[in-house]
PDB file of C-alpha atoms in Angstrom:
ATOM      1  CA  MET D 185       0.000   0.000   0.000  1.00  0.00           C
ATOM      2  CA  LYS D 186       2.660   2.511   1.061  1.00  0.00           C
ATOM      3  CA  GLU D 187       4.735   1.904  -2.044  1.00  0.00           C
ATOM      4  CA  ILE D 188       1.784   2.703  -4.309  1.00  0.00           C
ATOM      5  CA  GLY D 189       0.836   5.639  -2.082  1.00  0.00           C
ATOM      6  CA  TYR D 190       4.233   7.302  -2.442  1.00  0.00           C
ATOM      7  CA  LEU D 191       4.378   6.515  -6.160  1.00  0.00           C
ATOM      8  CA  ILE D 192       0.995   8.214  -6.662  1.00  0.00           C
ATOM      9  CA  GLN D 193       2.248  11.220  -4.700  1.00  0.00           C
ATOM     10  CA  ALA D 194       5.379  11.572  -6.855  1.00  0.00           C
ATOM     11  CA  ALA D 195       3.357  11.195 -10.072  1.00  0.00           C
ATOM     12  CA  LEU D 196       0.806  13.842  -8.997  1.00  0.00           C
ATOM     13  CA  ILE D 197       3.467  16.417  -8.112  1.00  0.00           C
ATOM     14  CA  LEU D 198       5.347  15.809 -11.368  1.00  0.00           C
ATOM     15  CA  SER D 199       2.085  16.154 -13.326  1.00  0.00           C
ATOM     16  CA  TRP D 200       1.267  19.364 -11.468  1.00  0.00           C
ATOM     17  CA  TRP D 201       4.618  20.948 -12.354  1.00  0.00           C
ATOM     18  CA  LEU D 202       4.193  19.809 -15.959  1.00  0.00           C
ATOM     19  CA  GLY D 203       0.816  21.556 -16.064  1.00  0.00           C
ATOM     20  CA  MET D 204       2.395  24.691 -14.594  1.00  0.00           C
ATOM     21  CA  CYS D 205       4.980  24.728 -17.383  1.00  0.00           C
ATOM     22  CA  LEU D 206       2.619  24.015 -20.272  1.00  0.00           C
ATOM     23  CA  ASP D 207      -0.509  26.047 -19.447  1.00  0.00           C
ATOM     24  CA  PRO D 208      -0.267  29.741 -18.416  1.00  0.00           C
ATOM     25  CA  ARG D 209      -3.881  29.745 -17.181  1.00  0.00           C
ATOM     26  CA  PHE D 210      -3.167  26.729 -15.001  1.00  0.00           C
ATOM     27  CA  PHE D 211      -0.111  28.572 -13.645  1.00  0.00           C
ATOM     28  CA  GLU D 212      -2.178  31.657 -12.738  1.00  0.00           C
ATOM     29  CA  VAL D 213      -4.702  29.573 -10.771  1.00  0.00           C
ATOM     30  CA  PHE D 214      -2.008  28.574  -8.272  1.00  0.00           C
ATOM     31  CA  GLN D 215      -0.451  31.992  -7.653  1.00  0.00           C
ATOM     32  CA  PHE D 216      -0.249  34.104  -4.480  1.00  0.00           C
ATOM     33  CA  LYS D 217      -0.681  37.869  -4.904  1.00  0.00           C
ATOM     34  CA  ASN D 218       2.389  38.899  -2.909  1.00  0.00           C
ATOM     35  CA  LEU D 219       4.741  36.220  -4.226  1.00  0.00           C
ATOM     36  CA  PRO D 220       6.941  37.149  -7.233  1.00  0.00           C
ATOM     37  CA  ARG D 221       6.982  34.648 -10.071  1.00  0.00           C
ATOM     38  CA  ASN D 222      10.685  33.929  -9.741  1.00  0.00           C
ATOM     39  CA  ALA D 223      10.152  33.131  -6.054  1.00  0.00           C
ATOM     40  CA  PHE D 224       7.353  30.732  -6.966  1.00  0.00           C
ATOM     41  CA  TRP D 225       9.455  28.920  -9.558  1.00  0.00           C
ATOM     42  CA  ALA D 226      12.171  28.421  -6.928  1.00  0.00           C
ATOM     43  CA  PHE D 227       9.881  25.855  -5.264  1.00  0.00           C
ATOM     44  CA  TRP D 228      10.492  23.235  -7.954  1.00  0.00           C
ATOM     45  CA  ILE D 229      13.904  22.256  -6.566  1.00  0.00           C
ATOM     46  CA  PRO D 230      12.660  21.546  -2.996  1.00  0.00           C
ATOM     47  CA  ASP D 231       9.612  19.776  -4.429  1.00  0.00           C
ATOM     48  CA  PHE D 232      11.653  17.533  -6.697  1.00  0.00           C
ATOM     49  CA  VAL D 233      14.275  16.708  -4.070  1.00  0.00           C
ATOM     50  CA  ALA D 234      12.429  16.594  -0.730  1.00  0.00           C
ATOM     51  CA  ILE D 235       9.053  15.240  -1.898  1.00  0.00           C
ATOM     52  CA  VAL D 236       9.214  13.695  -5.393  1.00  0.00           C
ATOM     53  CA  GLY D 237      12.696  12.223  -5.048  1.00  0.00           C
ATOM     54  CA  LEU D 238      12.215  10.909  -1.532  1.00  0.00           C
ATOM     55  CA  SER D 239       8.749   9.552  -2.405  1.00  0.00           C
ATOM     56  CA  LEU D 240      10.249   7.576  -5.308  1.00  0.00           C
ATOM     57  CA  LEU D 241      13.035   6.392  -3.022  1.00  0.00           C
ATOM     58  CA  ARG D 242      10.448   5.201  -0.504  1.00  0.00           C
ATOM     59  CA  ALA D 243       8.366   3.531  -3.214  1.00  0.00           C
ATOM     60  CA  TYR D 244      11.147   1.563  -4.899  1.00  0.00           C
ATOM     61  CA  TRP D 245      14.215   1.152  -2.715  1.00  0.00           C
ATOM     62  CA  THR D 246      13.559   1.306   1.003  1.00  0.00           C
ATOM     63  CA  GLN D 247      10.860   0.926   3.649  1.00  0.00           C
ATOM     64  CA  SER D 248      12.553   3.281   6.090  1.00  0.00           C
ATOM     65  CA  LYS D 249      10.153   4.809   8.584  1.00  0.00           C
ATOM     66  CA  ILE D 250      12.574   7.709   9.075  1.00  0.00           C
ATOM     67  CA  LEU D 251      12.327   8.531   5.368  1.00  0.00           C
ATOM     68  CA  GLN D 252       8.530   8.699   5.691  1.00  0.00           C
ATOM     69  CA  TYR D 253       8.895  11.160   8.574  1.00  0.00           C
ATOM     70  CA  VAL D 254      11.294  13.294   6.488  1.00  0.00           C
ATOM     71  CA  ILE D 255       8.714  13.454   3.672  1.00  0.00           C
ATOM     72  CA  LEU D 256       6.005  14.288   6.209  1.00  0.00           C
ATOM     73  CA  GLY D 257       8.194  17.038   7.659  1.00  0.00           C
ATOM     74  CA  SER D 258       8.802  18.493   4.185  1.00  0.00           C
ATOM     75  CA  PHE D 259       5.081  18.532   3.487  1.00  0.00           C
ATOM     76  CA  SER D 260       4.362  20.081   6.896  1.00  0.00           C
ATOM     77  CA  TYR D 261       6.793  22.937   6.315  1.00  0.00           C
ATOM     78  CA  ALA D 262       5.457  23.598   2.793  1.00  0.00           C
ATOM     79  CA  THR D 263       1.861  23.526   4.030  1.00  0.00           C
ATOM     80  CA  LEU D 264       2.525  25.992   6.842  1.00  0.00           C
ATOM     81  CA  TYR D 265       4.372  28.261   4.427  1.00  0.00           C
ATOM     82  CA  CYS D 266       1.426  28.251   2.001  1.00  0.00           C
ATOM     83  CA  MET D 267      -1.017  28.899   4.854  1.00  0.00           C
ATOM     84  CA  SER D 268       1.061  31.897   5.931  1.00  0.00           C
ATOM     85  CA  LEU D 269       1.084  33.266   2.370  1.00  0.00           C
ATOM     86  CA  SER D 270      -2.666  32.807   1.987  1.00  0.00           C
ATOM     87  CA  PHE D 271      -3.517  34.562   5.247  1.00  0.00           C
ATOM     88  CA  ASP D 272      -1.073  37.383   4.443  1.00  0.00           C
ATOM     89  CA  SER D 273      -2.290  37.973   0.883  1.00  0.00           C
ATOM     90  CA  ASN D 274      -5.869  36.607   1.077  1.00  0.00           C
ATOM     91  CA  SER D 275      -5.111  34.578  -2.043  1.00  0.00           C
ATOM     92  CA  GLY D 276      -3.807  31.180  -3.095  1.00  0.00           C
ATOM     93  CA  TRP D 277      -6.429  29.224  -1.185  1.00  0.00           C
ATOM     94  CA  LEU D 278      -6.450  26.456  -3.796  1.00  0.00           C
ATOM     95  CA  PRO D 279      -2.704  25.613  -3.520  1.00  0.00           C
ATOM     96  CA  THR D 280      -2.917  25.968   0.256  1.00  0.00           C
ATOM     97  CA  GLY D 281      -5.908  23.639   0.369  1.00  0.00           C
ATOM     98  CA  ILE D 282      -4.144  21.096  -1.830  1.00  0.00           C
ATOM     99  CA  MET D 283      -1.076  21.222   0.400  1.00  0.00           C
ATOM    100  CA  PHE D 284      -3.259  20.690   3.468  1.00  0.00           C
ATOM    101  CA  LEU D 285      -4.899  17.649   1.859  1.00  0.00           C
ATOM    102  CA  GLY D 286      -1.447  16.372   0.906  1.00  0.00           C
ATOM    103  CA  LEU D 287      -0.369  16.747   4.524  1.00  0.00           C
ATOM    104  CA  GLN D 288      -3.332  14.644   5.685  1.00  0.00           C
ATOM    105  CA  TYR D 289      -2.427  12.089   3.025  1.00  0.00           C
ATOM    106  CA  ASN D 290       1.126  11.797   4.355  1.00  0.00           C
ATOM    107  CA  ILE D 291      -0.110  11.572   7.938  1.00  0.00           C
ATOM    108  CA  PHE D 292      -2.247   8.624   6.833  1.00  0.00           C
ATOM    109  CA  LEU D 293       0.730   6.977   5.112  1.00  0.00           C
ATOM    110  CA  CYS D 294       2.829   7.327   8.268  1.00  0.00           C
ATOM    111  CA  PHE D 295       0.312   6.505  10.982  1.00  0.00           C
ATOM    112  CA  HIS D 296      -2.544   4.571   9.356  1.00  0.00           C
ATOM    113  CA  SER D 297      -2.070   1.564  11.634  1.00  0.00           C
ATOM    114  CA  SER D 298      -3.017   3.628  14.686  1.00  0.00           C
ATOM    115  CA  LEU D 299      -5.992   5.363  13.025  1.00  0.00           C
ATOM    116  CA  PHE D 300      -8.288   2.321  12.857  1.00  0.00           C
ATOM    117  CA  ARG D 301     -10.140   1.991  16.147  1.00  0.00           C
ATOM    118  CA  THR D 302     -13.513   0.560  17.055  1.00  0.00           C
ATOM    119  CA  SER D 303     -16.275   2.602  18.638  1.00  0.00           C
ATOM    120  CA  ASN D 304     -16.888   2.261  22.368  1.00  0.00           C
ATOM    121  CA  SER D 305     -20.133   4.287  22.394  1.00  0.00           C
ATOM    122  CA  GLY D 306     -23.697   3.090  22.620  1.00  0.00           C
ATOM    123  CA  LEU D 307     -26.383   3.504  19.964  1.00  0.00           C
ATOM    124  CA  ALA D 308     -27.271   7.087  20.935  1.00  0.00           C
ATOM    125  CA  GLY D 309     -23.626   8.125  21.001  1.00  0.00           C
ATOM    126  CA  ASN D 310     -22.937   6.563  17.604  1.00  0.00           C
ATOM    127  CA  VAL D 311     -26.007   8.256  16.103  1.00  0.00           C
ATOM    128  CA  PHE D 312     -24.863  11.634  17.418  1.00  0.00           C
ATOM    129  CA  LYS D 313     -21.249  11.181  16.263  1.00  0.00           C
ATOM    130  CA  THR D 314     -22.340   9.960  12.836  1.00  0.00           C
ATOM    131  CA  GLY D 315     -24.546  13.024  12.386  1.00  0.00           C
ATOM    132  CA  ILE D 316     -21.658  15.339  13.293  1.00  0.00           C
ATOM    133  CA  GLN D 317     -19.328  13.435  10.951  1.00  0.00           C
ATOM    134  CA  ILE D 318     -21.744  13.694   8.028  1.00  0.00           C
ATOM    135  CA  VAL D 319     -22.269  17.436   8.507  1.00  0.00           C
ATOM    136  CA  CYS D 320     -18.528  18.151   8.809  1.00  0.00           C
ATOM    137  CA  ILE D 321     -17.376  15.880   5.984  1.00  0.00           C
ATOM    138  CA  TRP D 322     -20.079  17.031   3.567  1.00  0.00           C
ATOM    139  CA  ALA D 323     -19.388  20.684   4.440  1.00  0.00           C
ATOM    140  CA  ILE D 324     -15.693  20.248   3.651  1.00  0.00           C
ATOM    141  CA  ALA D 325     -15.792  17.776   0.743  1.00  0.00           C
ATOM    142  CA  LEU D 326     -18.970  18.966  -1.003  1.00  0.00           C
ATOM    143  CA  VAL D 327     -19.086  22.684  -0.190  1.00  0.00           C
ATOM    144  CA  MET D 328     -15.768  24.183   0.879  1.00  0.00           C
ATOM    145  CA  ILE D 329     -13.380  22.362  -1.482  1.00  0.00           C
ATOM    146  CA  PRO D 330     -15.619  22.619  -4.592  1.00  0.00           C
ATOM    147  CA  ALA D 331     -16.208  26.318  -3.831  1.00  0.00           C
ATOM    148  CA  ILE D 332     -12.457  26.957  -3.659  1.00  0.00           C
ATOM    149  CA  ILE D 333     -11.933  25.048  -6.915  1.00  0.00           C
ATOM    150  CA  LEU D 334     -14.705  26.939  -8.721  1.00  0.00           C
ATOM    151  CA  HIS D 335     -13.536  30.309  -7.381  1.00  0.00           C
ATOM    152  CA  SER D 336      -9.918  29.623  -8.383  1.00  0.00           C
ATOM    153  CA  PHE D 337     -10.945  28.734 -11.941  1.00  0.00           C
ATOM    154  CA  GLY D 338     -13.302  31.713 -12.182  1.00  0.00           C
ATOM    155  CA  SER D 339     -16.507  29.676 -12.407  1.00  0.00           C
ATOM    156  CA  LEU D 340     -18.094  30.171  -8.984  1.00  0.00           C
ATOM    157  CA  LYS D 341     -21.631  31.155  -9.943  1.00  0.00           C
ATOM    158  CA  PHE D 342     -25.115  29.711  -9.666  1.00  0.00           C
ATOM    159  CA  PRO D 343     -25.597  27.208 -12.503  1.00  0.00           C
ATOM    160  CA  SER D 344     -28.160  27.811 -15.222  1.00  0.00           C
ATOM    161  CA  PHE D 345     -31.399  25.845 -15.198  1.00  0.00           C
ATOM    162  CA  THR D 346     -30.342  23.526 -18.011  1.00  0.00           C
ATOM    163  CA  TRP D 347     -30.215  19.749 -18.356  1.00  0.00           C
ATOM    164  CA  ASN D 348     -26.924  19.488 -16.422  1.00  0.00           C
ATOM    165  CA  PHE D 349     -28.439  21.391 -13.466  1.00  0.00           C
ATOM    166  CA  TYR D 350     -31.347  18.981 -13.109  1.00  0.00           C
ATOM    167  CA  SER D 351     -29.148  15.936 -13.802  1.00  0.00           C
ATOM    168  CA  GLY D 352     -26.626  17.072 -11.202  1.00  0.00           C
ATOM    169  CA  ILE D 353     -29.325  17.684  -8.587  1.00  0.00           C
ATOM    170  CA  MET D 354     -30.842  14.258  -9.224  1.00  0.00           C
ATOM    171  CA  LEU D 355     -27.475  12.474  -9.009  1.00  0.00           C
ATOM    172  CA  LEU D 356     -26.513  14.419  -5.887  1.00  0.00           C
ATOM    173  CA  GLY D 357     -29.767  13.432  -4.214  1.00  0.00           C
ATOM    174  CA  LEU D 358     -29.426   9.759  -5.149  1.00  0.00           C
ATOM    175  CA  PHE D 359     -25.830   9.436  -3.979  1.00  0.00           C
ATOM    176  CA  SER D 360     -26.563  11.401  -0.800  1.00  0.00           C
ATOM    177  CA  CYS D 361     -29.379   8.963   0.009  1.00  0.00           C
ATOM    178  CA  LEU D 362     -26.948   6.090  -0.558  1.00  0.00           C
ATOM    179  CA  GLY D 363     -24.472   7.672   1.859  1.00  0.00           C
ATOM    180  CA  LEU D 364     -27.125   8.291   4.515  1.00  0.00           C
ATOM    181  CA  SER D 365     -28.578   4.779   4.243  1.00  0.00           C
ATOM    182  CA  SER D 366     -25.076   3.266   4.446  1.00  0.00           C
ATOM    183  CA  SER D 367     -24.423   5.268   7.615  1.00  0.00           C
ATOM    184  CA  PHE D 368     -27.721   4.054   9.068  1.00  0.00           C
ATOM    185  CA  PHE D 369     -26.790   0.382   8.663  1.00  0.00           C
ATOM    186  CA  LEU D 370     -23.281   0.959  10.021  1.00  0.00           C
ATOM    187  CA  VAL D 371     -24.751   2.459  13.174  1.00  0.00           C
ATOM    188  CA  ARG D 372     -27.654   0.019  13.573  1.00  0.00           C
ATOM    189  CA  ASP D 373     -25.994  -3.261  12.636  1.00  0.00           C
ATOM    190  CA  GLY D 374     -22.315  -2.479  13.147  1.00  0.00           C
ATOM    191  CA  SER D 375     -22.406  -0.663  16.501  1.00  0.00           C
ATOM    192  CA  GLY D 376     -20.058   2.015  15.202  1.00  0.00           C
ATOM    193  CA  THR D 377     -19.725   4.993  12.855  1.00  0.00           C
ATOM    194  CA  PRO D 378     -18.473   5.484   9.265  1.00  0.00           C
ATOM    195  CA  LEU D 379     -15.096   6.903  10.358  1.00  0.00           C
ATOM    196  CA  PRO D 380     -12.145   4.462  10.617  1.00  0.00           C
ATOM    197  CA  MET D 381     -11.175   6.167  13.893  1.00  0.00           C
ATOM    198  CA  ASP D 382     -14.548   5.144  15.337  1.00  0.00           C
ATOM    199  CA  GLN D 383     -15.434   2.121  13.232  1.00  0.00           C
ATOM    200  CA  THR D 384     -17.940  -0.679  13.632  1.00  0.00           C
ATOM    201  CA  ASN D 385     -17.601  -3.558  16.073  1.00  0.00           C
ATOM    202  CA  GLU D 386     -19.528  -5.952  13.800  1.00  0.00           C
ATOM    203  CA  LEU D 387     -19.176  -6.829  10.132  1.00  0.00           C
ATOM    204  CA  VAL D 388     -22.017  -5.086   8.284  1.00  0.00           C
ATOM    205  CA  VAL D 389     -23.486  -7.023   5.338  1.00  0.00           C
ATOM    206  CA  SER D 390     -26.998  -5.556   5.343  1.00  0.00           C
ATOM    207  CA  GLY D 391     -28.605  -2.710   3.408  1.00  0.00           C
ATOM    208  CA  PRO D 392     -26.378  -1.349   0.602  1.00  0.00           C
ATOM    209  CA  TYR D 393     -23.542  -3.552   1.892  1.00  0.00           C
ATOM    210  CA  ARG D 394     -25.383  -6.578   0.517  1.00  0.00           C
ATOM    211  CA  TYR D 395     -24.646  -5.379  -3.016  1.00  0.00           C
ATOM    212  CA  VAL D 396     -21.358  -3.477  -2.845  1.00  0.00           C
ATOM    213  CA  ARG D 397     -18.550  -3.592  -0.269  1.00  0.00           C
ATOM    214  CA  ASN D 398     -17.994   0.143  -0.039  1.00  0.00           C
ATOM    215  CA  PRO D 399     -21.232   2.055  -0.591  1.00  0.00           C
ATOM    216  CA  MET D 400     -19.899   5.002   1.443  1.00  0.00           C
ATOM    217  CA  ALA D 401     -17.026   5.436  -1.014  1.00  0.00           C
ATOM    218  CA  VAL D 402     -19.381   4.996  -3.982  1.00  0.00           C
ATOM    219  CA  ALA D 403     -21.662   7.654  -2.471  1.00  0.00           C
ATOM    220  CA  GLY D 404     -18.833  10.124  -1.839  1.00  0.00           C
ATOM    221  CA  ILE D 405     -17.313   9.796  -5.310  1.00  0.00           C
ATOM    222  CA  GLY D 406     -20.789   9.931  -6.846  1.00  0.00           C
ATOM    223  CA  GLN D 407     -21.600  13.148  -4.976  1.00  0.00           C
ATOM    224  CA  GLY D 408     -18.421  14.733  -6.341  1.00  0.00           C
ATOM    225  CA  ILE D 409     -19.247  13.660  -9.899  1.00  0.00           C
ATOM    226  CA  ALA D 410     -22.775  15.014  -9.419  1.00  0.00           C
ATOM    227  CA  LEU D 411     -21.307  18.405  -8.472  1.00  0.00           C
ATOM    228  CA  SER D 412     -19.099  18.341 -11.567  1.00  0.00           C
ATOM    229  CA  VAL D 413     -22.234  17.806 -13.674  1.00  0.00           C
ATOM    230  CA  LEU D 414     -24.192  20.449 -11.765  1.00  0.00           C
ATOM    231  CA  PHE D 415     -21.507  23.119 -12.278  1.00  0.00           C
ATOM    232  CA  TRP D 416     -20.208  21.581 -15.523  1.00  0.00           C
ATOM    233  CA  SER D 417     -16.704  21.653 -14.036  1.00  0.00           C
ATOM    234  CA  VAL D 418     -13.783  19.540 -15.254  1.00  0.00           C
ATOM    235  CA  PRO D 419     -11.615  20.454 -12.200  1.00  0.00           C
ATOM    236  CA  ILE D 420     -14.305  19.134  -9.818  1.00  0.00           C
ATOM    237  CA  LEU D 421     -14.574  15.965 -11.919  1.00  0.00           C
ATOM    238  CA  PHE D 422     -10.801  15.525 -11.635  1.00  0.00           C
ATOM    239  CA  TYR D 423     -11.019  16.120  -7.873  1.00  0.00           C
ATOM    240  CA  SER D 424     -13.677  13.399  -7.591  1.00  0.00           C
ATOM    241  CA  LEU D 425     -11.888  10.819  -9.736  1.00  0.00           C
ATOM    242  CA  LEU D 426      -8.599  11.480  -7.974  1.00  0.00           C
ATOM    243  CA  GLY D 427     -10.365  10.783  -4.691  1.00  0.00           C
ATOM    244  CA  ALA D 428     -11.552   7.458  -6.120  1.00  0.00           C
ATOM    245  CA  VAL D 429      -8.022   6.488  -7.196  1.00  0.00           C
ATOM    246  CA  ILE D 430      -6.504   7.367  -3.819  1.00  0.00           C
ATOM    247  CA  TRP D 431      -9.250   5.603  -1.925  1.00  0.00           C
ATOM    248  CA  HIS D 432      -8.996   2.436  -4.067  1.00  0.00           C
ATOM    249  CA  PHE D 433      -5.207   2.075  -4.105  1.00  0.00           C
ATOM    250  CA  VAL D 434      -4.214   3.626  -0.760  1.00  0.00           C
ATOM    251  CA  VAL D 435      -7.069   3.621   1.767  1.00  0.00           C
ATOM    252  CA  ARG D 436      -9.006   0.500   0.747  1.00  0.00           C
ATOM    253  CA  PRO D 437      -6.127  -2.004   1.152  1.00  0.00           C
ATOM    254  CA  VAL D 438      -5.429  -0.738   4.682  1.00  0.00           C
ATOM    255  CA  GLU D 439      -9.107  -0.803   5.621  1.00  0.00           C
ATOM    256  CA  GLU D 440      -9.623  -4.304   4.249  1.00  0.00           C
ATOM    257  CA  LYS D 441      -6.477  -5.604   5.955  1.00  0.00           C
ATOM    258  CA  ASP D 442      -7.822  -4.284   9.249  1.00  0.00           C
ATOM    259  CA  MET D 443     -11.227  -5.879   8.631  1.00  0.00           C
ATOM    260  CA  GLU D 444      -9.614  -9.192   7.751  1.00  0.00           C
ATOM    261  CA  ALA D 445      -7.683  -9.121  11.022  1.00  0.00           C
ATOM    262  CA  ARG D 446     -10.831  -8.334  13.023  1.00  0.00           C
ATOM    263  CA  PHE D 447     -13.458 -10.455  11.279  1.00  0.00           C
ATOM    264  CA  GLY D 448     -11.348 -13.255   9.797  1.00  0.00           C
ATOM    265  CA  PRO D 449     -13.078 -15.815   7.534  1.00  0.00           C
ATOM    266  CA  ASP D 450     -16.399 -13.960   7.661  1.00  0.00           C
ATOM    267  CA  PHE D 451     -14.868 -10.940   5.955  1.00  0.00           C
ATOM    268  CA  LEU D 452     -12.922 -13.056   3.439  1.00  0.00           C
ATOM    269  CA  GLN D 453     -16.125 -14.820   2.447  1.00  0.00           C
ATOM    270  CA  TYR D 454     -17.930 -11.496   2.188  1.00  0.00           C
ATOM    271  CA  ARG D 455     -15.117  -9.980   0.085  1.00  0.00           C
ATOM    272  CA  ASN D 456     -15.202 -12.921  -2.315  1.00  0.00           C
ATOM    273  CA  ARG D 457     -18.973 -12.680  -2.672  1.00  0.00           C
ATOM    274  CA  VAL D 458     -19.496  -8.901  -2.966  1.00  0.00           C
ATOM    275  CA  ARG D 459     -17.708  -6.566  -5.375  1.00  0.00           C
ATOM    276  CA  CYS D 460     -15.915  -3.399  -4.333  1.00  0.00           C
ATOM    277  CA  TRP D 461     -17.496  -0.868  -6.702  1.00  0.00           C
ATOM    278  CA  LEU D 462     -20.046  -2.509  -8.986  1.00  0.00           C
ATOM    279  CA  PRO D 463     -23.170  -3.919  -7.318  1.00  0.00           C
ATOM    280  CA  ARG D 464     -24.023  -7.565  -7.772  1.00  0.00           C
ATOM    281  CA  ILE D 465     -27.616  -8.721  -7.333  1.00  0.00           C
ATOM    282  CA  HIS D 466     -27.768 -11.911  -5.257  1.00  0.00           C
ATOM    283  CA  ARG D 467     -30.473 -14.493  -5.574  1.00  0.00           C
ATOM    284  CA  ARG D 468     -32.076 -15.637  -2.391  1.00  0.00           C
TER     285      ARG D 468
END
């Protein structure tokens, strides 16, 4: 998992710099008002050495934990620097947001084994925590981040009442219902919440989980795609599909390894019977 995770990170940063070099409009989207262009271009050397180079080293040649901490430290410094620039200039919120997400990504790569914990709350507590989680996650993933993306690309405006508006609203509603129903069965039948840090105590195979192993992920990616249709936005579509790639190749293997350790043969049987993304209708 970690090898693929660091390889994806190196590939994304290299692709980002390539886009900066080839497309002037793409370059302007990631600028800070008070930062001269020559100062911005100076970042490519630290990026290539401290993040891209070390990520490739971690992916192909060594499993050193110290190297992971060095990469995490590099990302932490760069993120704090971008945050300082954004607050000082009231600009560059997109690059700062991306750096913050990258920091969370590296924290997961370093400490994922300690992030998976089961819930110790009762039904009422799990219902309350799940409600708070849904409000916070949807506010960040479906409102704040898309708004920053749209604003940065100059397309933050109310969509026209055309076919894509109604299609996006319909898809958003359907995938939101899938996410809410999945949360309901996690709380009711799993005695836990959707978050890995407060996960279920029982293997959930009811509701949407009868047909697909990860309906919460399907719902989240679907909501992002629905927003891309609603606002007719390629950057939001890329944001959604990138989330799917990272979840499938980085988060999912860790989550399933943890579930295999906790639920043993029951989970292995369930994994062999139910697909990850595409639903399969089972005969009774």
